[in-house]
Every structure is written in C-alpha cells, then in structure tokens.
Amino acid sequence: MWNLLHAWWQMMPKEKRTLVNADAAIRQAREDIGFLAILPAQASQAVLKTYFQAWKNCWDGRADAPNFKGRFRTVMSVDVPQGRDLNIVRVHRRWGMANIPKIGRIRFRWTKDLPVGKHGNAENRITGARLVKDPLGWHIAFRVQTLEVTPEPHQGPEVGIDVGITVPIALSDGETYGHGEWLTDREKAKLLRLERRAAQRKRHRKPGEQASRRLHRTYDQIAGLRAKAKRRALDWQHQTTTAIACAYGTVVVEALTIANMVRSGRGTIEEPGQNVAQKSGLNRSISGEAWGGTVVMLAYKTARHGGTLHKVPAAGTSLRCSACGLTTPGSWESQAVFVCKNPDCGWSGNADHNAALNVLHLYRMGLALIPAAGRAVVRRAKRVKPAAAR
C-alpha cells in the first residue's frame, strides 16, 4: 500500500497531491486490486496518515523525503487502527491483556503506564496499536493521544557536536559519550560459531536446492544475536540524545553526506580501488554508529524540550584549528591529538573537541543550513556595522 501510494504521488501533478485525492485513489485501488481489498479499510487509512506525516517531517526538516520500501529492508508490522477494540486490561504488575482482530486475546509485557481505566479520557486515550515482528519475536506498540503543553524556549547553552568512531559523540564543552561492545565475549563467540556452522551447511547445499530447516534455524539464531546488539545500540542512542536535548538549548551538528562516505572503494576493472578491505571495515564502522539516526533523534527531542537543532557544512571542521582558524592538512599528531601547524599559534588538544568547537563556531558565524525543497542552503548572517561607523 505504501509503495502504490508513493508511485501515485510521483505521477500526480503538485496541485493534485492532496489528502482527499489520495484517499480517493486508495478507495479505487481497493476496488480494482483484489489483494488490497483484504486489507482492512482502517489499516489503509493508517498507511495514508503515516505517509502524509512522513512528508510533513520532510518539509519541516526533521527527516528525508519518503521513498519506496523494500520487503526485506522493512520491519514486518500490522496496524490495529481502532483503539476501542483493544480492550486493554492490566492483569499483573508485569503483564497485560489486549484483543487483536482475527487473532484474539494476547498477553504483552507491561513496560509503561497506559491511559486505561480511570486514567483514560477524551484527552488522554489509546487510539490504536501496531504489531511489529523482529528476530526476537512479536512486539506491540500502542499509539496514545494526549495533550502536551507547548514547551518554553530552552534556556540552556549552545553546543557543537562532532560524531566519530573511536569517540562516538564529542561535545564542544569537552564532554564525550562513548559505549562498549554491544555483545559480550560469550555472545560474540556464539555468533562466530553460528556463522561458521551456517557457512558449512551452505557449502554442502547443491545449486538450486532448497535450504534445509537446520540452515534456516541457524540463520534465525544469527539474526537474534544481531537484533539483540541492535537493540542495545538503539537504547544507548536514545539515552544519549535525550540527555543532550535536556541539557542544551541549541544543538549544532555537521551536515554529513553519509551515503557518499560509505560508498564502496572497490572501483572498476579499469581503475581498481586501493585499500578496499580497509575501506570496507571503515564503512561498516560508520554504518554501525548510525549517525543519521542520532541526528533524527536530536531533531525531535530538542523540539520537544523547547530547543533547536541546526546543521552546518562539514567541510574542513576536522582540519581547522579552533584557536586561530588556520586549515592545514596533516595537523593530527595521532588519532586523538590535534596540533596546529601555524607557528604563531601552536595550539594542541583533543581532535574531537577541536572539531566540535569548529562546528559551533560555524553556527555562530551564521553559516547554518536550512532545508529548502529537499536541498541544503547556506544561510549567512548579515554583518551589522558598529554604531560609530554608521
């Protein structure tokens, strides 16, 4: 449904891309296409609302433009759009019960207070739910509608952020946020053993032969360990971005083109690349840190706390001295130490702290990027002459 809606959006002229026309197109598609008619009408409307919300997030600069979704790159999920049909009851301190259409009564882990019973009213109520499946099993997420007070402008200080691999997040005030390995030594040993077992079983499979159940079971165990590591990384990411959004009123980050940074260095047959293995390892490390997800979380969390998020050009922030402003290549004495090559300056310090200071300095100079029709535009601040020179 999402992909058909996105294809319709691209084919329509701009003046016809409205919610009413999209709703009419979905109704017509449900009449013409048999498998779309099986999907409940409320679920189709939920897809439509989600799609339009994705465009609103793009226009507000909080996310990229929506695109087609791949079956194997998308988490399997099912919407339950009617909250009144759930009949949620808390039966234990840790467990609750809910009704799911066409499934029946299910039990779920109670991890957060929900507006049910005396806590639910017209202003604070559950409007629906979503069933999500990942390698660790099925999960249910409830959609809650509540009234929130518009936050007051955050009075916290300004801070620049530099993201990296050795030091995941470094702030301009000297604070750093790091993490360890997402899997324990025992879990990593188990993952290696499972990967070797899967490779061995795959080697004995003949070309065109269907994979055995043992191989599928091994793949499921591998996916479970990787999902566990991903969940721990996401938890750290949420806690870190929440702490930053609560402590600072203005957060400045680099406008990184991550897709270009993780591009393969293999090259072509005529011009093969160099250090391909090292570049592949660097690409995996960059993808594992999920810098783009960190920026997305900071965008909506700073707005929720009354702060603002700004992006500045990323070119030269690691090579520029934060003390004198001179940009010279080869200023790193090591991976973590920056030494200015200007003989009149000679400043030295932590390289990540230096880059974060440069990021904050670009914002204070007025070189912030503002989203405009899907592209970044540099906004320069006007220089104001002193009163004596006017």
mmCIF file of C-alpha atoms in Angstrom:
data_model
loop_
_atom_site.group_PDB
_atom_site.id
_atom_site.type_symbol
_atom_site.label_atom_id
_atom_site.label_comp_id
_atom_site.label_asym_id
_atom_site.label_seq_id
_atom_site.Cartn_x
_atom_site.Cartn_y
_atom_site.Cartn_z
ATOM 1 C CA MET A 1 0.000 0.000 0.000
ATOM 2 C CA TRP A 2 2.841 2.393 0.855
ATOM 3 C CA ASN A 3 4.644 1.742 -2.440
ATOM 4 C CA LEU A 4 1.459 2.150 -4.505
ATOM 5 C CA LEU A 5 0.683 5.382 -2.700
ATOM 6 C CA HIS A 6 4.206 6.678 -3.298
ATOM 7 C CA ALA A 7 4.008 5.768 -7.004
ATOM 8 C CA TRP A 8 0.688 7.637 -7.259
ATOM 9 C CA TRP A 9 2.260 10.642 -5.528
ATOM 10 C CA GLN A 10 5.116 10.787 -8.030
ATOM 11 C CA MET A 11 2.801 10.541 -11.046
ATOM 12 C CA MET A 12 0.373 13.251 -9.907
ATOM 13 C CA PRO A 13 0.995 16.970 -10.535
ATOM 14 C CA LYS A 14 1.784 19.030 -7.475
ATOM 15 C CA GLU A 15 -1.625 20.684 -7.353
ATOM 16 C CA LYS A 16 -3.356 17.274 -7.159
ATOM 17 C CA ARG A 17 -1.231 15.863 -4.326
ATOM 18 C CA THR A 18 -3.848 16.301 -1.636
ATOM 19 C CA LEU A 19 -5.210 14.118 1.127
ATOM 20 C CA VAL A 20 -8.636 13.937 -0.498
ATOM 21 C CA ASN A 21 -7.272 12.802 -3.856
ATOM 22 C CA ALA A 22 -5.011 10.242 -2.188
ATOM 23 C CA ASP A 23 -7.942 8.827 -0.226
ATOM 24 C CA ALA A 24 -9.992 8.536 -3.439
ATOM 25 C CA ALA A 25 -7.092 6.773 -5.164
ATOM 26 C CA ILE A 26 -6.818 4.246 -2.328
ATOM 27 C CA ARG A 27 -10.553 3.513 -2.451
ATOM 28 C CA GLN A 28 -10.375 2.956 -6.197
ATOM 29 C CA ALA A 29 -7.323 0.705 -5.840
ATOM 30 C CA ARG A 30 -9.150 -1.438 -3.263
ATOM 31 C CA GLU A 31 -11.914 -1.982 -5.814
ATOM 32 C CA ASP A 32 -9.567 -2.792 -8.707
ATOM 33 C CA ILE A 33 -6.899 -4.878 -6.938
ATOM 34 C CA GLY A 34 -8.080 -7.984 -5.153
ATOM 35 C CA PHE A 35 -5.324 -8.395 -2.559
ATOM 36 C CA LEU A 36 -5.703 -4.761 -1.425
ATOM 37 C CA ALA A 37 -9.362 -5.407 -0.611
ATOM 38 C CA ILE A 38 -8.302 -7.973 2.006
ATOM 39 C CA LEU A 39 -6.523 -5.219 3.952
ATOM 40 C CA PRO A 40 -8.953 -3.557 6.401
ATOM 41 C CA ALA A 41 -10.031 -0.078 5.375
ATOM 42 C CA GLN A 42 -8.789 1.385 8.679
ATOM 43 C CA ALA A 43 -5.330 -0.056 8.055
ATOM 44 C CA SER A 44 -5.281 1.604 4.628
ATOM 45 C CA GLN A 45 -6.158 4.926 6.225
ATOM 46 C CA ALA A 46 -3.369 4.404 8.760
ATOM 47 C CA VAL A 47 -0.881 3.977 5.893
ATOM 48 C CA LEU A 48 -2.195 7.171 4.294
ATOM 49 C CA LYS A 49 -1.818 9.162 7.526
ATOM 50 C CA THR A 50 1.680 7.800 8.072
ATOM 51 C CA TYR A 51 2.688 8.700 4.524
ATOM 52 C CA PHE A 52 1.473 12.290 4.821
ATOM 53 C CA GLN A 53 3.158 12.622 8.221
ATOM 54 C CA ALA A 54 6.413 11.492 6.587
ATOM 55 C CA TRP A 55 6.121 14.350 4.090
ATOM 56 C CA LYS A 56 5.386 16.826 6.891
ATOM 57 C CA ASN A 57 8.526 15.675 8.693
ATOM 58 C CA CYS A 58 10.465 16.192 5.455
ATOM 59 C CA TRP A 59 9.085 19.693 4.883
ATOM 60 C CA ASP A 60 9.890 20.646 8.482
ATOM 61 C CA GLY A 61 13.476 19.452 8.036
ATOM 62 C CA ARG A 62 13.201 16.586 10.546
ATOM 63 C CA ALA A 63 13.654 13.739 8.043
ATOM 64 C CA ASP A 64 14.443 12.916 4.433
ATOM 65 C CA ALA A 65 11.815 12.595 1.719
ATOM 66 C CA PRO A 66 9.779 9.359 1.759
ATOM 67 C CA ASN A 67 10.801 6.646 -0.682
ATOM 68 C CA PHE A 68 9.773 3.171 -1.738
ATOM 69 C CA LYS A 69 10.022 0.470 0.929
ATOM 70 C CA GLY A 70 11.671 -2.880 0.297
ATOM 71 C CA ARG A 71 10.200 -6.042 1.692
ATOM 72 C CA PHE A 72 13.479 -7.272 3.151
ATOM 73 C CA ARG A 73 14.589 -3.842 4.404
ATOM 74 C CA THR A 74 11.355 -3.063 6.242
ATOM 75 C CA VAL A 75 10.225 -4.348 9.602
ATOM 76 C CA MET A 76 7.105 -6.503 9.322
ATOM 77 C CA SER A 77 4.249 -4.717 11.072
ATOM 78 C CA VAL A 78 0.461 -4.748 11.194
ATOM 79 C CA ASP A 79 -1.665 -1.783 12.296
ATOM 80 C CA VAL A 80 -4.670 -2.064 14.605
ATOM 81 C CA PRO A 81 -6.212 1.368 13.945
ATOM 82 C CA GLN A 82 -9.194 1.189 16.315
ATOM 83 C CA GLY A 83 -8.178 1.665 19.938
ATOM 84 C CA ARG A 84 -11.654 0.898 21.323
ATOM 85 C CA ASP A 85 -11.428 -2.712 20.073
ATOM 86 C CA LEU A 86 -8.273 -3.490 22.057
ATOM 87 C CA ASN A 87 -9.944 -3.820 25.479
ATOM 88 C CA ILE A 88 -6.669 -3.481 27.368
ATOM 89 C CA VAL A 89 -6.626 -4.868 30.901
ATOM 90 C CA ARG A 90 -3.748 -4.989 33.325
ATOM 91 C CA VAL A 91 -3.784 -8.390 34.960
ATOM 92 C CA HIS A 92 -0.434 -8.319 36.722
ATOM 93 C CA ARG A 93 2.354 -5.953 37.641
ATOM 94 C CA ARG A 94 4.321 -7.116 34.601
ATOM 95 C CA TRP A 95 1.649 -8.330 32.188
ATOM 96 C CA GLY A 96 -1.396 -7.004 30.382
ATOM 97 C CA MET A 97 -4.021 -8.417 28.001
ATOM 98 C CA ALA A 98 -5.388 -6.992 24.741
ATOM 99 C CA ASN A 99 -7.705 -8.067 21.925
ATOM 100 C CA ILE A 100 -6.262 -8.240 18.407
ATOM 101 C CA PRO A 101 -8.707 -8.572 15.470
ATOM 102 C CA LYS A 102 -8.637 -12.018 13.805
ATOM 103 C CA ILE A 103 -6.187 -13.261 16.454
ATOM 104 C CA GLY A 104 -7.948 -12.988 19.789
ATOM 105 C CA ARG A 105 -6.694 -12.326 23.286
ATOM 106 C CA ILE A 106 -2.935 -11.839 23.632
ATOM 107 C CA ARG A 107 -0.634 -11.192 26.554
ATOM 108 C CA PHE A 108 2.027 -8.481 26.469
ATOM 109 C CA ARG A 109 4.735 -7.224 28.782
ATOM 110 C CA TRP A 110 3.611 -4.086 30.664
ATOM 111 C CA THR A 111 6.608 -1.745 30.438
ATOM 112 C CA LYS A 112 4.964 1.683 30.615
ATOM 113 C CA ASP A 113 1.811 3.220 32.088
ATOM 114 C CA LEU A 114 -1.106 3.345 29.636
ATOM 115 C CA PRO A 115 -4.262 5.521 29.800
ATOM 116 C CA VAL A 116 -6.697 2.705 30.555
ATOM 117 C CA GLY A 117 -9.477 2.545 33.121
ATOM 118 C CA LYS A 118 -9.659 5.659 35.288
ATOM 119 C CA HIS A 119 -6.552 7.075 33.568
ATOM 120 C CA GLY A 120 -8.220 7.190 30.142
ATOM 121 C CA ASN A 121 -10.434 10.054 28.937
ATOM 122 C CA ALA A 122 -11.159 12.043 25.777
ATOM 123 C CA GLU A 123 -7.880 13.963 26.058
ATOM 124 C CA ASN A 124 -5.679 11.037 27.061
ATOM 125 C CA ARG A 125 -6.568 7.770 25.356
ATOM 126 C CA ILE A 126 -5.242 4.933 23.226
ATOM 127 C CA THR A 127 -6.123 5.385 19.555
ATOM 128 C CA GLY A 128 -4.589 2.194 18.139
ATOM 129 C CA ALA A 129 -1.688 -0.194 18.179
ATOM 130 C CA ARG A 130 0.886 -1.767 15.919
ATOM 131 C CA LEU A 131 2.200 -5.316 15.942
ATOM 132 C CA VAL A 132 5.866 -5.494 14.998
ATOM 133 C CA LYS A 133 7.907 -8.598 14.276
ATOM 134 C CA ASP A 134 11.690 -8.775 14.516
ATOM 135 C CA PRO A 135 14.139 -11.662 15.026
ATOM 136 C CA LEU A 136 13.464 -11.503 18.780
ATOM 137 C CA GLY A 137 9.723 -12.106 18.379
ATOM 138 C CA TRP A 138 6.472 -10.168 18.183
ATOM 139 C CA HIS A 139 6.012 -6.831 19.957
ATOM 140 C CA ILE A 140 3.081 -4.467 20.347
ATOM 141 C CA ALA A 141 3.342 -0.675 20.373
ATOM 142 C CA PHE A 142 0.345 1.384 21.480
ATOM 143 C CA ARG A 143 -0.478 4.715 19.869
ATOM 144 C CA VAL A 144 -1.514 7.211 22.564
ATOM 145 C CA GLN A 145 -3.190 10.561 22.030
ATOM 146 C CA THR A 146 -2.577 13.082 24.769
ATOM 147 C CA LEU A 147 -2.443 16.837 25.239
ATOM 148 C CA GLU A 148 1.021 18.272 25.729
ATOM 149 C CA VAL A 149 1.872 21.757 26.843
ATOM 150 C CA THR A 150 3.906 23.767 24.352
ATOM 151 C CA PRO A 151 7.425 23.795 25.790
ATOM 152 C CA GLU A 152 9.013 27.037 26.837
ATOM 153 C CA PRO A 153 12.162 28.091 24.947
ATOM 154 C CA HIS A 154 15.103 26.165 26.339
ATOM 155 C CA GLN A 155 17.478 28.454 28.203
ATOM 156 C CA GLY A 156 20.383 26.033 28.062
ATOM 157 C CA PRO A 157 23.732 26.794 26.441
ATOM 158 C CA GLU A 158 24.803 26.204 22.839
ATOM 159 C CA VAL A 159 26.836 23.130 21.985
ATOM 160 C CA GLY A 160 28.534 21.744 18.899
ATOM 161 C CA ILE A 161 28.683 18.005 18.254
ATOM 162 C CA ASP A 162 31.293 16.007 16.378
ATOM 163 C CA VAL A 163 30.492 12.368 15.621
ATOM 164 C CA GLY A 164 33.132 9.720 15.123
ATOM 165 C CA ILE A 165 34.009 6.068 15.503
ATOM 166 C CA THR A 166 36.581 5.928 18.309
ATOM 167 C CA VAL A 167 34.648 8.626 20.185
ATOM 168 C CA PRO A 168 31.019 8.292 19.033
ATOM 169 C CA ILE A 169 29.872 11.726 20.261
ATOM 170 C CA ALA A 170 32.114 14.610 21.337
ATOM 171 C CA LEU A 171 30.761 17.971 22.521
ATOM 172 C CA SER A 172 32.329 21.384 22.251
ATOM 173 C CA ASP A 173 32.396 21.785 26.044
ATOM 174 C CA GLY A 174 34.693 18.763 26.407
ATOM 175 C CA GLU A 175 32.009 16.194 27.272
ATOM 176 C CA THR A 176 32.138 12.866 25.434
ATOM 177 C CA TYR A 177 29.720 9.956 25.125
ATOM 178 C CA GLY A 178 31.063 6.506 24.394
ATOM 179 C CA HIS A 179 29.968 2.915 24.530
ATOM 180 C CA GLY A 180 31.499 -0.520 24.644
ATOM 181 C CA GLU A 181 30.830 -3.609 22.587
ATOM 182 C CA TRP A 182 27.186 -4.406 22.029
ATOM 183 C CA LEU A 183 27.742 -8.136 22.539
ATOM 184 C CA THR A 184 29.571 -9.862 25.363
ATOM 185 C CA ASP A 185 32.565 -12.098 24.708
ATOM 186 C CA ARG A 186 30.410 -15.168 25.145
ATOM 187 C CA GLU A 187 27.797 -13.844 22.695
ATOM 188 C CA LYS A 188 30.460 -12.931 20.139
ATOM 189 C CA ALA A 189 31.948 -16.411 20.386
ATOM 190 C CA LYS A 190 28.490 -17.901 19.868
ATOM 191 C CA LEU A 191 27.874 -15.645 16.863
ATOM 192 C CA LEU A 192 31.165 -16.714 15.282
ATOM 193 C CA ARG A 193 30.333 -20.360 15.868
ATOM 194 C CA LEU A 194 26.898 -19.962 14.280
ATOM 195 C CA GLU A 195 28.292 -18.128 11.252
ATOM 196 C CA ARG A 196 30.806 -20.918 10.683
ATOM 197 C CA ARG A 197 28.070 -23.521 11.045
ATOM 198 C CA ALA A 198 25.881 -21.684 8.520
ATOM 199 C CA ALA A 199 28.761 -21.428 6.045
ATOM 200 C CA GLN A 200 29.488 -25.138 6.392
ATOM 201 C CA ARG A 201 25.863 -26.152 5.864
ATOM 202 C CA LYS A 202 25.538 -23.769 2.944
ATOM 203 C CA ARG A 203 28.652 -25.253 1.352
ATOM 204 C CA HIS A 204 27.089 -28.726 1.246
ATOM 205 C CA ARG A 205 23.913 -27.473 -0.407
ATOM 206 C CA LYS A 206 23.686 -28.171 -4.122
ATOM 207 C CA PRO A 207 22.999 -25.300 -6.572
ATOM 208 C CA GLY A 208 19.268 -24.660 -6.802
ATOM 209 C CA GLU A 209 18.484 -26.887 -3.823
ATOM 210 C CA GLN A 210 16.175 -25.505 -1.150
ATOM 211 C CA ALA A 211 17.816 -24.592 2.153
ATOM 212 C CA SER A 212 17.311 -27.098 4.949
ATOM 213 C CA ARG A 213 15.459 -26.390 8.161
ATOM 214 C CA ARG A 214 18.703 -26.631 10.088
ATOM 215 C CA LEU A 215 20.213 -23.873 7.967
ATOM 216 C CA HIS A 216 17.134 -21.688 8.454
ATOM 217 C CA ARG A 217 17.284 -22.314 12.204
ATOM 218 C CA THR A 218 20.952 -21.277 12.237
ATOM 219 C CA TYR A 219 20.108 -18.115 10.306
ATOM 220 C CA ASP A 220 17.387 -17.304 12.839
ATOM 221 C CA GLN A 221 19.851 -17.673 15.723
ATOM 222 C CA ILE A 222 22.325 -15.363 13.968
ATOM 223 C CA ALA A 223 19.589 -12.804 13.333
ATOM 224 C CA GLY A 224 18.548 -12.986 17.001
ATOM 225 C CA LEU A 225 22.036 -12.125 18.254
ATOM 226 C CA ARG A 226 22.381 -9.272 15.781
ATOM 227 C CA ALA A 227 18.955 -7.940 16.742
ATOM 228 C CA LYS A 228 19.977 -8.023 20.395
ATOM 229 C CA ALA A 229 23.077 -5.955 19.601
ATOM 230 C CA LYS A 230 20.985 -3.521 17.553
ATOM 231 C CA ARG A 231 18.507 -3.107 20.396
ATOM 232 C CA ARG A 232 21.291 -2.300 22.862
ATOM 233 C CA ALA A 233 22.771 0.237 20.440
ATOM 234 C CA LEU A 234 19.378 1.878 19.961
ATOM 235 C CA ASP A 235 18.855 2.069 23.713
ATOM 236 C CA TRP A 236 22.217 3.818 24.170
ATOM 237 C CA GLN A 237 21.386 6.173 21.320
ATOM 238 C CA HIS A 238 18.057 7.145 22.867
ATOM 239 C CA GLN A 239 19.527 7.727 26.317
ATOM 240 C CA THR A 240 22.397 9.829 24.947
ATOM 241 C CA THR A 241 20.272 12.037 22.695
ATOM 242 C CA THR A 242 17.735 12.579 25.491
ATOM 243 C CA ALA A 243 20.492 13.699 27.858
ATOM 244 C CA ILE A 244 21.823 16.160 25.252
ATOM 245 C CA ALA A 245 18.354 17.551 24.435
ATOM 246 C CA CYS A 246 17.631 18.118 28.137
ATOM 247 C CA ALA A 247 20.943 19.832 28.880
ATOM 248 C CA TYR A 248 21.384 22.176 25.878
ATOM 249 C CA GLY A 249 19.092 24.700 24.229
ATOM 250 C CA THR A 250 20.851 24.877 20.858
ATOM 251 C CA VAL A 251 22.482 21.817 19.330
ATOM 252 C CA VAL A 252 24.669 22.133 16.221
ATOM 253 C CA VAL A 253 25.714 19.144 14.116
ATOM 254 C CA GLU A 254 27.502 18.589 10.826
ATOM 255 C CA ALA A 255 25.528 18.074 7.618
ATOM 256 C CA LEU A 256 27.205 14.805 6.667
ATOM 257 C CA THR A 257 26.517 13.011 3.387
ATOM 258 C CA ILE A 258 26.700 9.542 4.898
ATOM 259 C CA ALA A 259 25.695 7.803 1.655
ATOM 260 C CA ASN A 260 28.837 9.145 -0.028
ATOM 261 C CA MET A 261 31.013 8.341 2.987
ATOM 262 C CA VAL A 262 30.072 4.641 3.000
ATOM 263 C CA ARG A 263 30.356 4.222 -0.766
ATOM 264 C CA SER A 264 32.423 1.216 -1.805
ATOM 265 C CA GLY A 265 36.067 1.794 -2.682
ATOM 266 C CA ARG A 266 36.312 -1.219 -4.982
ATOM 267 C CA GLY A 267 36.413 0.873 -8.146
ATOM 268 C CA THR A 268 36.212 -0.580 -11.640
ATOM 269 C CA ILE A 269 38.225 -3.096 -13.657
ATOM 270 C CA GLU A 270 40.000 -0.284 -15.490
ATOM 271 C CA GLU A 271 40.629 1.728 -12.314
ATOM 272 C CA PRO A 272 40.565 -0.621 -9.308
ATOM 273 C CA GLY A 273 40.439 0.936 -5.877
ATOM 274 C CA GLN A 274 43.155 0.870 -3.229
ATOM 275 C CA ASN A 275 42.888 -0.374 0.360
ATOM 276 C CA VAL A 276 39.490 -1.881 -0.420
ATOM 277 C CA ALA A 277 39.424 -4.093 2.680
ATOM 278 C CA GLN A 278 40.263 -1.173 4.969
ATOM 279 C CA LYS A 279 37.574 0.962 3.316
ATOM 280 C CA SER A 280 35.023 -1.820 3.790
ATOM 281 C CA GLY A 281 35.836 -2.012 7.502
ATOM 282 C CA LEU A 282 35.503 1.764 7.798
ATOM 283 C CA ASN A 283 32.129 1.645 6.042
ATOM 284 C CA ARG A 284 30.865 -0.996 8.456
ATOM 285 C CA SER A 285 32.009 1.075 11.432
ATOM 286 C CA ILE A 286 30.284 4.216 10.117
ATOM 287 C CA SER A 287 27.059 2.320 9.441
ATOM 288 C CA GLY A 288 27.211 0.734 12.894
ATOM 289 C CA GLU A 289 27.323 4.107 14.645
ATOM 290 C CA ALA A 290 24.116 5.249 12.859
ATOM 291 C CA TRP A 291 24.998 8.938 12.717
ATOM 292 C CA GLY A 292 21.886 9.739 10.700
ATOM 293 C CA GLY A 293 19.642 8.196 13.352
ATOM 294 C CA THR A 294 21.362 10.276 16.027
ATOM 295 C CA VAL A 295 20.568 13.486 14.149
ATOM 296 C CA VAL A 296 16.934 12.452 13.631
ATOM 297 C CA MET A 297 16.520 11.752 17.352
ATOM 298 C CA LEU A 298 18.133 15.051 18.297
ATOM 299 C CA ALA A 299 15.818 16.905 15.901
ATOM 300 C CA TYR A 300 12.543 15.869 17.524
ATOM 301 C CA LYS A 301 13.868 15.643 21.084
ATOM 302 C CA THR A 302 15.282 19.184 21.070
ATOM 303 C CA ALA A 303 11.942 20.459 19.721
ATOM 304 C CA ARG A 304 10.099 18.540 22.437
ATOM 305 C CA HIS A 305 12.207 20.231 25.125
ATOM 306 C CA GLY A 306 11.992 23.713 23.587
ATOM 307 C CA GLY A 307 15.429 23.676 21.964
ATOM 308 C CA THR A 308 16.595 23.855 18.350
ATOM 309 C CA LEU A 309 18.832 21.773 16.109
ATOM 310 C CA HIS A 310 21.000 23.318 13.381
ATOM 311 C CA LYS A 311 23.260 21.864 10.711
ATOM 312 C CA VAL A 312 26.454 23.438 9.393
ATOM 313 C CA PRO A 313 28.736 22.485 6.479
ATOM 314 C CA ALA A 314 31.039 19.621 7.399
ATOM 315 C CA ALA A 315 33.944 20.539 5.122
ATOM 316 C CA GLY A 316 37.180 21.267 6.996
ATOM 317 C CA THR A 317 35.894 21.016 10.545
ATOM 318 C CA SER A 318 38.459 18.342 11.442
ATOM 319 C CA LEU A 319 41.408 20.136 9.795
ATOM 320 C CA ARG A 320 40.727 23.670 11.043
ATOM 321 C CA CYS A 321 42.280 24.978 14.240
ATOM 322 C CA SER A 322 39.613 26.191 16.654
ATOM 323 C CA ALA A 323 42.027 28.739 18.160
ATOM 324 C CA CYS A 324 43.356 30.604 15.103
ATOM 325 C CA GLY A 325 41.135 29.307 12.275
ATOM 326 C CA LEU A 326 44.004 28.034 10.078
ATOM 327 C CA THR A 327 43.213 24.950 7.977
ATOM 328 C CA THR A 328 46.235 22.779 7.271
ATOM 329 C CA PRO A 329 46.366 19.095 6.281
ATOM 330 C CA GLY A 330 48.353 16.758 8.470
ATOM 331 C CA SER A 331 47.559 18.550 11.713
ATOM 332 C CA TRP A 332 46.942 15.296 13.587
ATOM 333 C CA GLU A 333 49.806 14.025 15.674
ATOM 334 C CA SER A 334 47.731 10.919 16.360
ATOM 335 C CA GLN A 335 44.124 9.816 16.042
ATOM 336 C CA ALA A 336 43.137 11.787 19.139
ATOM 337 C CA VAL A 337 45.540 14.769 19.214
ATOM 338 C CA PHE A 338 45.298 17.878 17.043
ATOM 339 C CA VAL A 339 48.305 20.197 16.733
ATOM 340 C CA CYS A 340 48.036 23.478 14.826
ATOM 341 C CA LYS A 341 50.777 23.998 12.229
ATOM 342 C CA ASN A 342 50.586 27.776 12.482
ATOM 343 C CA PRO A 343 53.887 28.901 14.065
ATOM 344 C CA ASP A 344 52.123 31.850 15.701
ATOM 345 C CA CYS A 345 49.516 29.580 17.293
ATOM 346 C CA GLY A 346 50.742 26.049 18.014
ATOM 347 C CA TRP A 347 47.525 25.082 19.813
ATOM 348 C CA SER A 348 47.153 21.406 20.613
ATOM 349 C CA GLY A 349 44.333 19.429 22.113
ATOM 350 C CA ASN A 350 41.829 16.671 21.591
ATOM 351 C CA ALA A 351 40.953 16.314 17.903
ATOM 352 C CA ASP A 352 37.268 15.557 18.506
ATOM 353 C CA HIS A 353 36.923 18.515 20.877
ATOM 354 C CA ASN A 354 38.580 20.745 18.279
ATOM 355 C CA ALA A 355 36.148 19.629 15.564
ATOM 356 C CA ALA A 356 33.142 20.198 17.849
ATOM 357 C CA LEU A 357 34.367 23.727 18.589
ATOM 358 C CA ASN A 358 34.622 24.396 14.855
ATOM 359 C CA VAL A 359 31.076 23.131 14.331
ATOM 360 C CA LEU A 360 29.764 25.514 16.982
ATOM 361 C CA HIS A 361 31.849 28.389 15.558
ATOM 362 C CA LEU A 362 30.310 27.937 12.090
ATOM 363 C CA TYR A 363 26.842 28.278 13.591
ATOM 364 C CA ARG A 364 27.794 31.422 15.496
ATOM 365 C CA MET A 365 29.204 32.871 12.269
ATOM 366 C CA GLY A 366 25.786 32.400 10.633
ATOM 367 C CA LEU A 367 26.714 29.506 8.328
ATOM 368 C CA ALA A 368 23.716 27.359 9.230
ATOM 369 C CA LEU A 369 22.000 25.173 6.655
ATOM 370 C CA ILE A 370 18.261 25.435 6.187
ATOM 371 C CA PRO A 371 16.265 22.812 4.251
ATOM 372 C CA ALA A 372 14.629 24.138 1.104
ATOM 373 C CA ALA A 373 12.777 21.767 -1.243
ATOM 374 C CA GLY A 374 14.963 18.813 -0.344
ATOM 375 C CA ARG A 375 18.318 20.590 -0.630
ATOM 376 C CA ALA A 376 20.547 22.394 1.827
ATOM 377 C CA VAL A 377 21.000 26.146 1.503
ATOM 378 C CA VAL A 378 23.659 28.123 3.333
ATOM 379 C CA ARG A 379 22.232 30.946 5.396
ATOM 380 C CA ARG A 380 24.717 33.713 6.073
ATOM 381 C CA ALA A 381 24.150 36.197 8.842
ATOM 382 C CA LYS A 382 24.262 39.866 7.892
ATOM 383 C CA ARG A 383 27.137 41.779 9.346
ATOM 384 C CA VAL A 384 25.961 44.783 11.384
ATOM 385 C CA LYS A 385 28.229 47.819 11.425
ATOM 386 C CA PRO A 386 29.094 49.384 14.779
ATOM 387 C CA ALA A 387 27.117 52.431 15.806
ATOM 388 C CA ALA A 388 30.152 54.707 15.414
ATOM 389 C CA ALA A 389 30.640 53.676 11.770
ATOM 390 C CA ARG A 390 27.020 54.247 10.669
#
